[in-house]
Amino acid sequence: MDGSGREELDMEVMKPLIDEQNSDGLSDEEHENAILPVEKHYQLGNGGGITFTQTLTHLLKGNIGTGLLGLPLAIKNAGIVMGPISLVFIGVISVHCMHILVRCSHCLCQRMKKSSLGYSDTVSYAMEVGPLSALQKRASWGRYIVDFFLVITQLGFCSVYVVFLAENVKQVHEGFLENKTSPINVSVTSSPSEKRSTDLRIYMLCFLPFLILLVFIRDLKSLSMLSLLANLSMAVSLVIIYQYIVRDIIDPRKLPPVVGWKKYPLFFGTAIFAFEGIGVVLPLENRMKDTTRFPQALNIGMGIVMTLYISLATLGYLRFGDEIKGSITLNLPQDIWLYQSVKLLYSFGIFVTYSIQYYVPAEILIPAVTSKVEQKWQLLTELAVRALLVCSTCAVAVLIPRLDLVISFVGAVSSSTLALILPPLVEILTFYKENLSLWTIFKDIFIAVIGVVGFLTGTYVTVEEIIYPASTVLANATESISADVNSTGVVVGLQ
């Protein structure tokens, strides 16, 4: 499959809800007629469908990103025993919810005589055929709910990317300056207070114009070669990271098996952020040549993802212990060019991926704005809206310049809704007429409750940590006091 074909598929994978946005102001019958060509496009596009291997590849690509690099810190927030067990638990539930969504989509396609359905239409039609008249009258709300959380999720991903880029490039830049100046100043003793460090927000603002120019490229096919290079660079980076963290692993007995409950919601937010790939499931299944093999592809793909997540998260925490940072790349040595290159390679991959994640909210929001202006102003309006959306993601990153908190917040707020809360509720609404067993109802309610509890506690703890970063302030104060004591001891010793 050539680069252009790969990127065309990426575009379809990343816009599961875009082509369902034309329902505003239409009746149900008009809506059905309007979206039918889109559904046929899912089935017939790209030469008749994608193969099993291509489906597997895009499942991996849709689930592996910055969330993977933040999982070692998530393990720290749960404990060396509780963390990996919880990751397996959340991973199994997430995959189960993906299967639920596919099964409900198939059932609703048969009832509504549709060739295929996206996530938002699946939720909408489930509400329409459900037992509650209140939900039936407000079935269109299902689309809006999914669209809202999808926009929040994708723009949240973009904010995470801005923080990731700034932190990694900042570390590389400062490491380069230190290595460059250290031979010159080897005989000069400088105190920690004399060491200058550029504010992280400055790096974010430096990336802003380049991100705006990137999203001005409206056709993702134009980025096909860059996308291929980004995938390769991220894969090479992960290999180098693995070979580094397997060295000098800490004795697991020195790490806490379970951490207090106050930190666990931060773990939940990061974990569900990493596993939130449910948005790509239906578009991939709809475009697959042999859809009967999709459950097998989903199990294999997510099995690989879970293995990668659990191994990197556990080994990363075992390697760095309590020193682990928001992204494991920030723990790599700053004085060795190989590990500095890892940060640059992964940053390049994330920079290109920004445009793909940005595509979904842009295509949902921009048509609603440009449709209200004259034809001659539409292009200028679109570019302005694109720039404003990028600025909004940068603004969130500037306001919350901590990678771990941004990841946890996005995961708790939107990823938990899309991945855990909606699918089991959709299953109950879709199959309630088929005499659902008490076990199925209990299971679905249990999963939804986990999602709601994670949503509430994760959001509360993350917001509290953002507003009152007591632990961070205390840690910085301790480091400052320690540095002062050490410097005082050196001076006394010299005297």
Coordinates of C-alpha atoms in Angstrom, one line a residue:
M1 CA 0.0 0.0 0.0
D2 CA 1.6 3.3 -1.1
G3 CA 2.0 6.4 1.1
S4 CA -1.0 8.2 -0.5
G5 CA -3.2 5.2 0.2
R6 CA -2.0 4.9 3.8
E7 CA -2.8 8.5 4.5
E8 CA -6.2 8.3 2.8
L9 CA -7.0 5.5 5.2
D10 CA -5.6 7.5 8.1
M11 CA -8.0 10.2 7.2
E12 CA -10.9 7.8 7.3
V13 CA -9.8 6.3 10.5
M14 CA -9.5 9.6 12.2
K15 CA -12.9 11.0 11.2
P16 CA -15.3 8.4 12.5
L17 CA -18.0 11.1 13.1
I18 CA -17.2 13.8 10.6
D19 CA -19.5 12.6 7.8
E20 CA -22.4 12.3 10.3
Q21 CA -22.6 16.0 11.0
N22 CA -25.0 17.0 8.3
S23 CA -28.1 16.0 10.3
D24 CA -28.7 19.5 11.8
G25 CA -32.2 20.7 10.9
L26 CA -33.2 17.5 9.1
S27 CA -36.0 15.1 9.9
D28 CA -35.1 11.5 10.6
E29 CA -36.2 10.4 7.1
E30 CA -34.2 13.2 5.5
H31 CA -31.2 12.3 7.7
E32 CA -31.4 8.7 6.6
N33 CA -31.4 9.7 3.0
A34 CA -28.6 12.2 3.5
I35 CA -26.1 9.8 5.2
L36 CA -26.7 6.8 3.0
P37 CA -24.1 7.8 0.4
V38 CA -21.6 8.3 3.2
E39 CA -22.2 4.8 4.5
K40 CA -21.7 3.4 1.0
H41 CA -18.5 5.4 0.8
Y42 CA -17.2 3.5 3.9
Q43 CA -18.0 0.2 2.3
L44 CA -16.8 0.9 -1.2
G45 CA -14.0 3.4 -0.7
N46 CA -10.3 2.6 -1.1
G47 CA -10.6 -0.1 -3.6
G48 CA -13.3 -2.2 -1.9
G49 CA -11.9 -2.3 1.6
I50 CA -8.8 -2.9 3.7
T51 CA -7.1 -6.2 4.5
F52 CA -6.7 -8.0 7.8
T53 CA -3.1 -6.8 8.1
Q54 CA -3.9 -3.2 7.2
T55 CA -6.7 -3.2 9.8
L56 CA -4.3 -4.6 12.4
T57 CA -1.7 -1.9 11.5
H58 CA -4.2 0.9 11.9
L59 CA -5.5 -0.5 15.2
L60 CA -2.0 -0.3 16.5
K61 CA -1.5 3.2 15.1
G62 CA -4.8 4.4 16.5
N63 CA -3.9 3.3 20.1
I64 CA -0.2 4.0 20.5
G65 CA 0.8 7.6 21.2
T66 CA 1.9 9.9 24.1
G67 CA -0.3 7.9 26.5
L68 CA 2.1 5.0 26.3
L69 CA 5.0 7.2 27.5
G70 CA 3.0 8.4 30.5
L71 CA 2.1 5.0 31.8
P72 CA 5.2 4.5 34.0
L73 CA 4.1 7.5 36.0
A74 CA 0.6 6.0 36.2
I75 CA 2.1 2.9 37.7
K76 CA 3.8 5.1 40.3
N77 CA 0.4 6.5 41.2
A78 CA -1.1 3.0 41.7
G79 CA 1.8 0.9 43.0
I80 CA 4.1 -1.7 41.5
V81 CA 1.6 -4.5 42.1
M82 CA -1.7 -2.7 41.8
G83 CA -0.7 -0.7 38.7
P84 CA 0.0 -3.6 36.3
I85 CA -3.1 -5.5 37.6
S86 CA -5.3 -2.4 37.1
L87 CA -3.8 -1.9 33.6
V88 CA -4.8 -5.4 32.6
F89 CA -8.3 -4.9 34.1
I90 CA -8.9 -1.6 32.3
G91 CA -7.5 -3.0 29.1
V92 CA -9.8 -6.0 29.1
I93 CA -12.8 -3.8 29.9
S94 CA -11.9 -1.3 27.1
V95 CA -11.5 -4.1 24.5
H96 CA -14.8 -5.6 25.7
C97 CA -16.5 -2.3 25.2
M98 CA -15.1 -2.1 21.7
H99 CA -16.7 -5.5 20.9
I100 CA -20.0 -4.2 22.4
L101 CA -20.0 -1.2 20.2
V102 CA -19.4 -3.3 17.1
R103 CA -22.1 -5.8 18.0
C104 CA -24.6 -3.0 18.7
S105 CA -23.7 -1.3 15.4
H106 CA -24.4 -4.5 13.5
C107 CA -27.8 -5.0 15.2
L108 CA -28.8 -1.4 14.6
C109 CA -27.7 -1.6 10.9
Q110 CA -30.1 -4.5 10.4
R111 CA -33.0 -2.8 12.2
M112 CA -32.5 0.6 10.4
K113 CA -31.6 -1.0 7.1
K114 CA -28.2 0.8 7.0
S115 CA -25.0 -0.5 5.4
S116 CA -22.9 0.8 8.3
L117 CA -23.0 3.2 11.3
G118 CA -20.5 5.4 13.0
Y119 CA -20.2 5.8 16.8
S120 CA -22.5 8.8 17.1
D121 CA -25.2 7.3 14.9
T122 CA -25.0 4.1 16.8
V123 CA -25.6 5.9 20.1
S124 CA -28.5 8.0 18.5
Y125 CA -30.3 5.0 17.0
A126 CA -29.8 3.0 20.3
M127 CA -31.6 5.8 22.1
E128 CA -34.3 5.8 19.4
V129 CA -35.1 2.1 19.8
G130 CA -34.7 2.1 23.6
P131 CA -37.5 1.5 26.1
L132 CA -37.6 5.1 27.5
S133 CA -39.8 7.5 25.6
A134 CA -37.8 10.4 27.0
L135 CA -34.7 9.1 25.3
Q136 CA -36.6 8.3 22.1
K137 CA -37.7 11.9 21.8
R138 CA -34.1 13.1 22.3
A139 CA -32.3 10.5 20.2
S140 CA -30.5 13.3 18.3
W141 CA -28.8 14.2 21.5
G142 CA -26.8 11.0 21.2
R143 CA -25.0 12.4 18.2
Y144 CA -24.2 15.7 20.0
I145 CA -23.0 13.9 23.1
V146 CA -20.5 11.7 21.2
D147 CA -19.5 14.6 19.0
F148 CA -18.9 16.9 22.0
F149 CA -16.7 14.3 23.8
L150 CA -14.9 13.4 20.6
V151 CA -14.0 17.1 20.1
I152 CA -12.8 17.4 23.7
T153 CA -10.8 14.2 23.4
Q154 CA -9.1 15.1 20.2
L155 CA -8.3 18.7 21.2
G156 CA -7.1 17.3 24.5
F157 CA -4.8 15.0 22.6
C158 CA -3.5 18.1 20.8
S159 CA -2.9 19.9 24.1
V160 CA -1.0 16.9 25.4
Y161 CA 1.1 17.0 22.2
V162 CA 2.0 20.7 22.8
V163 CA 3.2 20.0 26.3
F164 CA 5.1 16.9 25.1
L165 CA 6.9 18.8 22.3
A166 CA 7.8 21.7 24.6
E167 CA 9.2 19.5 27.4
N168 CA 11.2 17.2 25.2
V169 CA 12.7 20.0 23.0
K170 CA 13.4 22.1 26.1
Q171 CA 15.4 19.2 27.7
V172 CA 17.3 18.5 24.5
H173 CA 18.1 22.2 24.0
E174 CA 19.3 22.7 27.6
G175 CA 21.3 19.5 27.5
F176 CA 23.0 20.8 24.3
L177 CA 23.8 24.1 26.0
E178 CA 25.2 22.4 29.1
N179 CA 27.4 20.1 27.1
K180 CA 28.6 23.0 25.0
T181 CA 29.5 25.3 27.9
S182 CA 30.8 22.7 30.4
P183 CA 34.3 22.3 28.9
I184 CA 34.7 26.1 28.9
N185 CA 33.5 26.6 32.4
V186 CA 35.0 23.5 33.9
S187 CA 37.2 25.5 36.3
V188 CA 34.3 27.8 37.3
T189 CA 32.1 26.8 40.1
S190 CA 28.5 28.0 39.7
S191 CA 25.6 27.7 42.2
P192 CA 22.3 26.2 41.2
S193 CA 20.7 29.6 41.3
E194 CA 23.0 30.8 38.5
K195 CA 21.8 28.0 36.2
R196 CA 19.4 29.6 33.8
S197 CA 16.4 27.7 32.4
T198 CA 14.0 29.1 29.9
D199 CA 10.3 28.8 30.9
L200 CA 8.5 25.8 29.4
R201 CA 5.7 28.1 28.1
I202 CA 8.2 29.9 25.9
Y203 CA 8.9 26.7 24.0
M204 CA 5.2 26.1 23.6
L205 CA 4.7 29.6 22.1
C206 CA 7.6 28.9 19.7
F207 CA 5.8 25.8 18.4
L208 CA 2.6 27.7 17.9
P209 CA 3.3 29.3 14.5
F210 CA 4.6 25.9 13.1
L211 CA 1.5 24.1 14.3
I212 CA -0.7 26.7 12.7
L213 CA 1.1 26.3 9.4
L214 CA 0.8 22.5 9.7
V215 CA -3.0 22.6 10.2
F216 CA -3.4 25.0 7.2
I217 CA -2.7 21.8 5.1
R218 CA -6.3 20.8 4.8
D219 CA -5.7 17.6 2.7
L220 CA -4.0 15.0 4.9
K221 CA -2.8 13.1 1.7
S222 CA -0.2 15.9 1.4
L223 CA 1.3 14.7 4.6
S224 CA 1.6 11.0 3.6
M225 CA 5.4 10.9 3.4
L226 CA 5.8 12.8 6.6
S227 CA 3.3 10.5 8.3
L228 CA 5.3 7.4 7.2
L229 CA 8.5 9.0 8.5
A230 CA 6.8 9.9 11.8
N231 CA 5.6 6.2 12.3
L232 CA 9.1 5.0 11.6
S233 CA 10.7 7.5 14.0
M234 CA 8.3 6.6 16.8
A235 CA 9.0 2.9 16.3
V236 CA 12.8 3.4 16.4
S237 CA 12.4 5.5 19.5
L238 CA 10.4 2.9 21.3
V239 CA 13.1 0.2 20.6
I240 CA 15.8 2.5 22.0
I241 CA 13.8 3.3 25.0
Y242 CA 13.2 -0.4 25.7
Q243 CA 16.9 -1.3 25.4
Y244 CA 17.7 1.4 28.0
I245 CA 15.1 0.7 30.6
V246 CA 15.9 -3.0 30.9
R247 CA 19.2 -2.1 32.5
D248 CA 19.7 -1.5 36.2
I249 CA 16.2 -2.3 37.2
I250 CA 15.3 -1.6 40.8
D251 CA 14.4 -4.4 43.2
P252 CA 10.6 -4.4 43.1
R253 CA 10.5 -4.9 46.9
K254 CA 11.9 -1.4 47.3
L255 CA 8.8 0.1 45.6
P256 CA 5.3 0.4 47.2
P257 CA 3.0 -2.4 46.1
V258 CA -0.1 -0.2 46.5
V259 CA -0.3 3.6 46.8
G260 CA -3.0 5.6 48.6
W261 CA -6.4 6.0 47.1
K262 CA -5.9 9.8 46.5
K263 CA -3.4 9.1 43.7
Y264 CA -5.3 6.3 42.1
P265 CA -7.7 8.5 40.1
L266 CA -4.6 10.0 38.4
F267 CA -3.6 6.5 37.4
F268 CA -7.2 5.9 36.1
G269 CA -7.1 9.0 34.0
T270 CA -3.8 8.2 32.4
A271 CA -4.7 4.6 31.8
I272 CA -8.0 5.2 30.1
F273 CA -6.4 8.0 28.1
A274 CA -3.9 5.4 26.7
F275 CA -6.6 2.9 26.0
E276 CA -9.1 5.3 24.4
G277 CA -8.9 4.0 20.8
I278 CA -12.6 3.2 20.5
G279 CA -13.2 6.1 18.0
V280 CA -11.3 4.2 15.3
V281 CA -13.0 0.8 15.8
L282 CA -16.2 1.3 13.8
P283 CA -14.6 3.1 10.8
L284 CA -12.0 0.3 10.5
E285 CA -14.7 -2.4 10.8
N286 CA -16.8 -0.6 8.2
R287 CA -13.9 -0.5 5.8
M288 CA -12.6 -4.0 6.2
K289 CA -13.1 -6.4 3.3
D290 CA -13.9 -9.4 5.5
T291 CA -15.7 -7.9 8.5
T292 CA -16.2 -11.4 10.0
R293 CA -12.5 -11.3 10.9
F294 CA -12.6 -8.0 12.6
P295 CA -13.1 -9.4 16.1
Q296 CA -10.0 -11.5 15.6
A297 CA -8.1 -8.4 14.4
L298 CA -9.3 -6.4 17.3
N299 CA -8.3 -9.0 19.8
I300 CA -4.8 -9.5 18.3
G301 CA -4.2 -5.7 17.9
M302 CA -5.3 -4.8 21.4
G303 CA -3.5 -7.8 22.8
I304 CA -0.3 -6.4 21.3
V305 CA -1.2 -2.9 22.6
M306 CA -1.8 -4.2 26.2
T307 CA 1.5 -6.1 26.2
L308 CA 3.4 -3.0 25.0
Y309 CA 1.6 -0.8 27.6
I310 CA 2.1 -3.1 30.6
S311 CA 5.7 -4.0 29.8
L312 CA 6.8 -0.4 29.2
A313 CA 4.9 1.0 32.2
T314 CA 6.2 -1.7 34.6
L315 CA 9.8 -1.7 33.3
G316 CA 9.9 2.1 33.2
Y317 CA 8.8 2.4 36.8
L318 CA 11.2 -0.3 37.9
R319 CA 14.0 1.5 36.1
F320 CA 13.5 5.0 37.4
G321 CA 11.4 4.5 40.5
D322 CA 10.1 7.6 42.2
E323 CA 12.1 9.7 39.7
I324 CA 9.8 8.8 36.8
K325 CA 8.4 11.8 35.0
G326 CA 5.3 12.6 33.0
S327 CA 6.9 11.1 29.9
I328 CA 9.6 8.4 30.2
T329 CA 11.6 10.2 27.5
L330 CA 12.3 13.0 30.0
N331 CA 14.2 10.4 32.2
L332 CA 16.6 9.5 29.4
P333 CA 20.2 10.9 29.8
Q334 CA 20.8 14.4 28.6
D335 CA 24.5 13.9 27.9
I336 CA 24.3 11.0 25.4
W337 CA 23.3 11.9 21.8
L338 CA 21.5 8.6 21.2
Y339 CA 18.9 9.3 23.9
Q340 CA 18.7 12.9 23.0
S341 CA 17.9 11.8 19.4
V342 CA 15.1 9.6 20.8
K343 CA 13.4 12.7 22.2
L344 CA 13.7 14.5 18.9
L345 CA 12.5 11.5 16.8
Y346 CA 9.5 10.9 19.0
S347 CA 8.8 14.7 19.0
F348 CA 8.8 14.7 15.2
G349 CA 6.3 11.9 15.2
I350 CA 4.1 13.6 17.6
F351 CA 4.3 16.9 15.7
V352 CA 3.1 15.2 12.5
T353 CA 0.4 13.3 14.4
Y354 CA -0.9 16.6 15.7
S355 CA -2.4 17.3 12.3
I356 CA -4.2 13.9 12.2
Q357 CA -5.7 14.3 15.7
Y358 CA -6.7 17.9 14.9
Y359 CA -8.5 16.8 11.7
V360 CA -11.6 15.4 13.5
P361 CA -12.6 18.5 15.6
A362 CA -11.7 20.8 12.8
E363 CA -14.0 19.0 10.4
I364 CA -16.8 18.9 12.9
L365 CA -16.6 22.6 14.0
I366 CA -15.4 24.5 10.9
P367 CA -18.3 23.7 8.6
A368 CA -20.7 25.0 11.2
V369 CA -18.9 28.3 11.2
T370 CA -18.1 28.7 7.5
S371 CA -21.8 27.9 6.5
K372 CA -22.8 31.2 8.2
V373 CA -20.5 33.5 6.1
E374 CA -20.5 34.5 2.5
Q375 CA -18.8 32.3 -0.1
K376 CA -15.9 34.8 -0.7
W377 CA -15.1 34.9 3.0
Q378 CA -15.3 31.1 3.7
L379 CA -11.6 30.3 3.0
L380 CA -10.4 33.2 5.2
T381 CA -12.9 32.2 7.9
E382 CA -11.8 28.6 7.8
L383 CA -8.1 29.5 8.2
A384 CA -9.0 31.8 11.1
V385 CA -10.9 29.1 12.8
R386 CA -8.1 26.6 12.3
A387 CA -5.6 29.0 13.8
L388 CA -7.9 29.7 16.8
L389 CA -8.4 26.0 17.5
V390 CA -4.6 25.6 17.5
C391 CA -4.3 28.6 19.8
S392 CA -6.9 27.0 22.1
T393 CA -4.9 23.8 22.4
C394 CA -1.8 25.8 23.1
A395 CA -3.6 27.9 25.7
V396 CA -4.6 24.8 27.6
A397 CA -1.0 23.6 27.5
V398 CA 0.2 27.0 28.8
L399 CA -2.4 27.0 31.6
I400 CA -1.6 23.4 32.6
P401 CA 2.1 22.9 31.7
R402 CA 2.3 19.5 33.3
L403 CA 2.1 16.6 30.9
D404 CA 0.9 14.1 33.5
L405 CA -2.0 16.3 34.6
V406 CA -3.2 17.1 31.1
I407 CA -3.2 13.4 30.2
S408 CA -5.0 12.5 33.3
F409 CA -7.6 15.3 32.9
V410 CA -8.4 14.4 29.3
G411 CA -8.6 10.7 30.1
A412 CA -10.9 11.2 33.1
V413 CA -13.3 13.7 31.4
S414 CA -13.7 12.5 27.9
S415 CA -12.0 9.2 27.3
S416 CA -13.9 7.5 30.2
T417 CA -17.2 8.6 28.6
L418 CA -16.4 7.3 25.1
A419 CA -14.6 4.1 26.2
L420 CA -16.4 3.0 29.3
I421 CA -19.7 4.8 30.0
L422 CA -21.5 4.9 26.6
P423 CA -20.9 1.4 25.2
P424 CA -22.5 -0.7 28.0
L425 CA -25.5 1.7 28.1
V426 CA -25.9 1.4 24.3
E427 CA -25.9 -2.4 24.7
I428 CA -28.8 -2.3 27.2
L429 CA -30.8 0.1 25.0
T430 CA -30.1 -2.0 21.8
F431 CA -30.9 -5.5 23.1
Y432 CA -33.4 -4.8 25.9
K433 CA -36.2 -6.4 23.8
E434 CA -34.2 -9.6 23.4
N435 CA -34.5 -10.6 27.1
L436 CA -31.0 -9.6 28.3
S437 CA -29.8 -11.9 31.1
L438 CA -29.4 -10.4 34.6
W439 CA -25.6 -11.1 34.2
T440 CA -25.4 -8.9 31.1
I441 CA -27.4 -6.1 32.7
F442 CA -25.3 -6.3 35.9
K443 CA -22.1 -6.4 33.9
D444 CA -23.0 -3.4 31.8
I445 CA -24.1 -1.3 34.8
F446 CA -20.9 -2.3 36.6
I447 CA -18.7 -1.1 33.7
A448 CA -20.7 2.1 33.4
V449 CA -20.4 2.8 37.1
I450 CA -16.6 2.3 36.9
G451 CA -16.6 4.8 34.1
V452 CA -18.7 7.3 36.1
V453 CA -16.7 6.9 39.3
G454 CA -13.5 7.3 37.3
F455 CA -14.9 10.4 35.5
L456 CA -15.9 12.1 38.8
T457 CA -12.9 11.1 41.0
G458 CA -10.3 11.5 38.2
T459 CA -11.6 15.0 37.3
Y460 CA -11.8 16.1 40.9
V461 CA -8.3 14.9 41.9
T462 CA -6.8 16.3 38.7
V463 CA -8.4 19.7 39.0
E464 CA -7.4 19.8 42.7
E465 CA -3.8 19.0 41.7
I466 CA -3.9 21.7 39.0
I467 CA -5.2 24.4 41.4
Y468 CA -3.4 23.3 44.5
P469 CA -0.2 21.5 43.4
A470 CA 0.8 20.9 47.0
S471 CA 2.9 17.8 46.3
T472 CA 4.8 19.5 43.5
V473 CA 5.5 22.6 45.6
L474 CA 6.6 20.5 48.5
A475 CA 8.9 18.4 46.3
N476 CA 10.5 21.6 44.8
A477 CA 10.9 23.1 48.3
T478 CA 12.6 19.9 49.5
E479 CA 15.0 19.9 46.6
S480 CA 15.7 23.6 47.1
I481 CA 16.4 23.1 50.8
S482 CA 18.6 20.1 50.0
A483 CA 20.6 22.1 47.5
D484 CA 21.1 24.9 49.9
V485 CA 22.3 22.5 52.6
N486 CA 24.7 20.9 50.2
S487 CA 26.1 24.2 49.0
T488 CA 26.5 25.4 52.6
G489 CA 28.3 22.2 53.5
V490 CA 30.7 22.7 50.5
V491 CA 31.4 26.3 51.6
V492 CA 32.0 25.3 55.2
G493 CA 34.3 22.5 54.0
L494 CA 36.3 24.9 51.9
Q495 CA 36.7 27.3 54.8

